[in-house]
């Protein structure tokens, strides 16, 4: 994570892959609530604390193939994650 005001690195998270060349899955999503969502090489969608990079939650759903997205519906916020041509939606509280 990079501090947008200073350009300095605040924290780092390694993303090892099966091939050893690094990289996560699909892309990143940062929320106004201080979360960063990313897929990892182990087939998980992971929520990190944006302030320090600590993992807060994960779900093993398969290899994330596109950047996670959020949307609002009936006053609730959802996280949408693509795994191939299957989509998973999680409610954010």
Coordinates of N, CA and C in Angstrom, one line a residue:
X1 N 0.9 -1.2 0.0 CA 0.0 0.0 0.0 C 0.9 1.2 0.0
X2 N 0.5 2.2 -0.8 CA 1.3 3.4 -0.9 C 0.4 4.6 -0.3
X3 N 1.0 5.4 0.5 CA 0.4 6.6 1.0 C 0.3 7.6 -0.1
X4 N -0.9 8.0 -0.5 CA -1.1 8.8 -1.7 C -0.6 10.2 -1.5
X5 N -0.5 10.7 -0.2 CA 0.0 12.0 0.1 C 1.5 12.1 0.0
X6 N 2.2 11.0 0.3 CA 3.7 11.1 0.4 C 4.4 10.2 -0.7
X7 N 3.6 9.3 -1.2 CA 4.2 8.3 -2.2 C 5.1 7.2 -1.6
X8 N 5.1 7.2 -0.2 CA 5.9 6.2 0.5 C 5.1 4.9 0.7
X9 N 5.8 3.8 0.7 CA 5.2 2.5 0.9 C 4.8 2.4 2.4
X10 N 3.6 2.0 2.7 CA 3.1 1.9 4.1 C 3.2 0.5 4.5
X11 N 2.8 -0.5 3.7 CA 2.9 -1.9 4.0 C 3.0 -2.7 2.7
X12 N 3.5 -3.9 2.8 CA 3.6 -4.8 1.7 C 3.0 -6.2 2.1
X13 N 2.5 -6.9 1.1 CA 2.0 -8.3 1.2 C 2.5 -9.1 0.1
X14 N 3.3 -10.2 0.4 CA 3.8 -11.0 -0.6 C 2.6 -11.8 -1.2
X15 N 2.7 -12.1 -2.5 CA 1.7 -12.9 -3.2 C 2.3 -14.0 -4.0
X16 N 2.8 -15.1 -3.3 CA 3.4 -16.2 -4.0 C 2.4 -16.9 -4.9
X17 N 2.8 -17.4 -6.0 CA 2.0 -18.2 -6.9 C 2.5 -19.5 -7.1
X18 N 1.7 -20.4 -7.7 CA 2.1 -21.8 -7.9 C 3.4 -21.8 -8.8
X19 N 3.5 -20.9 -9.8 CA 4.6 -20.9 -10.7 C 5.8 -20.2 -10.1
X20 N 5.7 -19.5 -8.9 CA 6.8 -18.9 -8.3 C 7.1 -17.5 -8.9
X21 N 6.2 -17.0 -9.7 CA 6.5 -15.7 -10.3 C 5.7 -14.5 -9.7
X22 N 5.0 -14.8 -8.5 CA 4.3 -13.8 -7.8 C 3.0 -13.4 -8.5
X23 N 2.3 -12.5 -7.8 CA 1.0 -12.0 -8.4 C -0.2 -12.6 -7.6
X24 N -1.2 -11.8 -7.5 CA -2.4 -12.2 -6.9 C -3.4 -12.6 -7.9
X25 N -4.7 -12.5 -7.6 CA -5.7 -12.9 -8.5 C -6.6 -11.8 -8.9
X26 N -6.6 -11.4 -10.1 CA -7.7 -10.5 -10.7 C -7.5 -9.1 -10.4
X27 N -7.0 -8.6 -9.4 CA -6.9 -7.2 -9.1 C -7.3 -6.9 -7.7
X28 N -7.3 -5.6 -7.3 CA -7.6 -5.1 -6.0 C -8.8 -4.2 -5.9
X29 N -9.4 -4.2 -4.8 CA -10.5 -3.3 -4.5 C -10.3 -2.7 -3.1
X30 N -10.3 -1.4 -3.0 CA -10.2 -0.7 -1.8 C -11.5 0.0 -1.5
X31 N -12.0 -0.1 -0.2 CA -13.2 0.5 0.1 C -13.0 1.7 1.0
X32 N -14.0 2.6 1.1 CA -14.0 3.8 1.9 C -14.0 3.4 3.4
X33 N -14.4 2.2 3.7 CA -14.4 1.6 5.1 C -13.1 1.1 5.5
X34 N -12.0 1.2 4.7 CA -10.7 0.8 5.2 C -10.4 -0.6 4.9
X35 N -11.0 -1.2 3.9 CA -10.7 -2.6 3.5 C -10.0 -2.7 2.2
X36 N -9.2 -3.7 2.0 CA -8.6 -4.0 0.7 C -8.9 -5.4 0.4
X37 N -9.6 -5.7 -0.8 CA -10.0 -7.0 -1.1 C -9.1 -7.5 -2.3
X38 N -8.6 -8.7 -2.2 CA -7.7 -9.3 -3.3 C -7.9 -10.8 -3.3
X39 N -7.7 -11.4 -4.5 CA -7.6 -12.8 -4.6 C -6.1 -13.2 -4.4
X40 N -5.9 -14.4 -3.9 CA -4.5 -14.9 -3.7 C -4.3 -16.2 -4.5
X41 N -3.1 -16.7 -4.6 CA -2.8 -17.8 -5.4 C -3.4 -19.1 -4.8
X42 N -3.8 -19.1 -3.6 CA -4.4 -20.3 -3.0 C -5.9 -20.4 -3.2
X43 N -6.5 -19.6 -4.1 CA -7.9 -19.7 -4.4 C -8.8 -19.0 -3.4
X44 N -8.3 -18.0 -2.7 CA -9.1 -17.3 -1.7 C -9.4 -15.9 -2.1
X45 N -10.5 -15.3 -1.7 CA -10.7 -13.9 -1.7 C -10.4 -13.4 -0.2
X46 N -9.5 -12.4 -0.1 CA -9.1 -12.0 1.2 C -9.4 -10.5 1.4
X47 N -9.8 -10.2 2.7 CA -10.0 -8.8 3.1 C -8.9 -8.4 4.0
X48 N -8.2 -7.3 3.7 CA -7.1 -6.8 4.5 C -7.5 -5.5 5.1
X49 N -6.9 -5.2 6.3 CA -7.0 -3.9 6.9 C -6.1 -2.9 6.0
X50 N -6.7 -1.9 5.5 CA -6.0 -1.0 4.6 C -4.9 -0.2 5.3
X51 N -5.1 0.0 6.6 CA -4.1 0.7 7.4 C -2.8 0.0 7.6
X52 N -2.8 -1.3 7.8 CA -1.6 -2.1 8.1 C -1.4 -3.4 7.3
X53 N -2.3 -3.8 6.5 CA -2.2 -5.0 5.7 C -2.5 -6.3 6.4
X54 N -3.0 -6.2 7.6 CA -3.4 -7.4 8.3 C -4.6 -8.1 7.7
X55 N -4.5 -9.4 7.5 CA -5.7 -10.1 6.9 C -6.8 -10.1 8.0
X56 N -8.0 -9.8 7.5 CA -9.1 -9.8 8.5 C -10.1 -10.9 8.2
X57 N -10.2 -11.4 7.0 CA -11.2 -12.4 6.6 C -10.8 -13.0 5.3
X58 N -11.2 -14.3 5.0 CA -11.0 -14.9 3.7 C -12.0 -15.9 3.5
X59 N -12.2 -16.3 2.2 CA -13.1 -17.4 1.8 C -12.5 -18.1 0.7
X60 N -12.4 -19.4 0.8 CA -11.8 -20.2 -0.3 C -12.9 -20.5 -1.3
X61 N -12.9 -19.8 -2.4 CA -13.9 -20.0 -3.4 C -13.4 -20.3 -4.8
X62 N -12.0 -20.2 -4.9 CA -11.4 -20.5 -6.2 C -10.6 -19.3 -6.7
X63 N -9.9 -19.5 -7.8 CA -9.1 -18.4 -8.3 C -9.9 -17.2 -8.8
X64 N -9.7 -16.1 -8.2 CA -10.3 -14.8 -8.6 C -9.8 -14.4 -9.9
X65 N -10.8 -14.1 -10.9 CA -10.4 -13.9 -12.3 C -10.6 -12.4 -12.7
X66 N -11.2 -11.6 -11.8 CA -11.4 -10.2 -12.2 C -11.3 -9.4 -10.9
X67 N -11.1 -8.1 -11.0 CA -11.1 -7.3 -9.7 C -12.4 -7.4 -9.0
X68 N -12.4 -7.6 -7.7 CA -13.6 -7.5 -6.9 C -14.3 -6.2 -7.1
X69 N -15.6 -6.2 -6.9 CA -16.4 -4.9 -7.0 C -17.4 -4.9 -5.8
X70 N -17.9 -3.7 -5.5 CA -19.0 -3.6 -4.5 C -20.1 -2.9 -5.2
X71 N -21.3 -3.1 -4.6 CA -22.5 -2.4 -5.1 C -23.5 -2.3 -3.9
X72 N -24.4 -1.4 -4.0 CA -25.4 -1.2 -3.0 C -26.8 -1.7 -3.5
X73 N -27.5 -2.4 -2.7 CA -28.9 -2.8 -3.0 C -29.7 -2.8 -1.8
X74 N -30.8 -2.1 -1.8 CA -31.7 -2.0 -0.7 C -31.0 -1.6 0.6
X75 N -30.1 -0.7 0.5 CA -29.4 -0.2 1.7 C -28.3 -1.0 2.2
X76 N -27.9 -2.1 1.6 CA -26.8 -3.0 2.0 C -25.7 -3.0 0.9
X77 N -24.5 -3.1 1.4 CA -23.4 -3.1 0.5 C -22.9 -4.6 0.3
X78 N -22.7 -4.9 -0.9 CA -22.3 -6.3 -1.3 C -20.9 -6.3 -2.0
X79 N -20.2 -7.4 -1.8 CA -18.9 -7.6 -2.5 C -19.2 -8.6 -3.6
X80 N -18.8 -8.3 -4.8 CA -19.0 -9.2 -5.9 C -17.7 -9.7 -6.4
X81 N -17.5 -11.1 -6.5 CA -16.2 -11.7 -6.9 C -16.5 -12.7 -8.0
X82 N -15.6 -12.6 -9.0 CA -15.8 -13.5 -10.2 C -14.7 -14.6 -10.1
X83 N -15.2 -15.8 -10.3 CA -14.4 -17.0 -10.4 C -14.7 -17.7 -11.7
X84 N -13.9 -17.4 -12.7 CA -14.3 -17.8 -14.1 C -15.6 -17.2 -14.5
X85 N -16.6 -17.9 -14.9 CA -17.9 -17.3 -15.2 C -18.9 -17.5 -14.1
X86 N -18.5 -17.7 -12.9 CA -19.3 -17.8 -11.7 C -19.1 -16.6 -10.8
X87 N -20.1 -16.0 -10.3 CA -20.0 -14.8 -9.4 C -20.5 -15.1 -8.0
X88 N -19.8 -14.7 -7.0 CA -20.2 -14.8 -5.7 C -20.4 -13.4 -5.1
X89 N -21.5 -13.3 -4.3 CA -21.8 -12.0 -3.7 C -21.8 -12.2 -2.2
X90 N -21.1 -11.4 -1.5 CA -21.0 -11.4 0.0 C -21.6 -10.1 0.5
X91 N -22.3 -10.1 1.6 CA -22.8 -8.9 2.3 C -21.8 -8.3 3.2
X92 N -21.5 -7.0 3.1 CA -20.6 -6.3 4.0 C -21.4 -5.7 5.1
X93 N -21.0 -5.9 6.3 CA -21.7 -5.3 7.5 C -20.8 -4.2 8.0

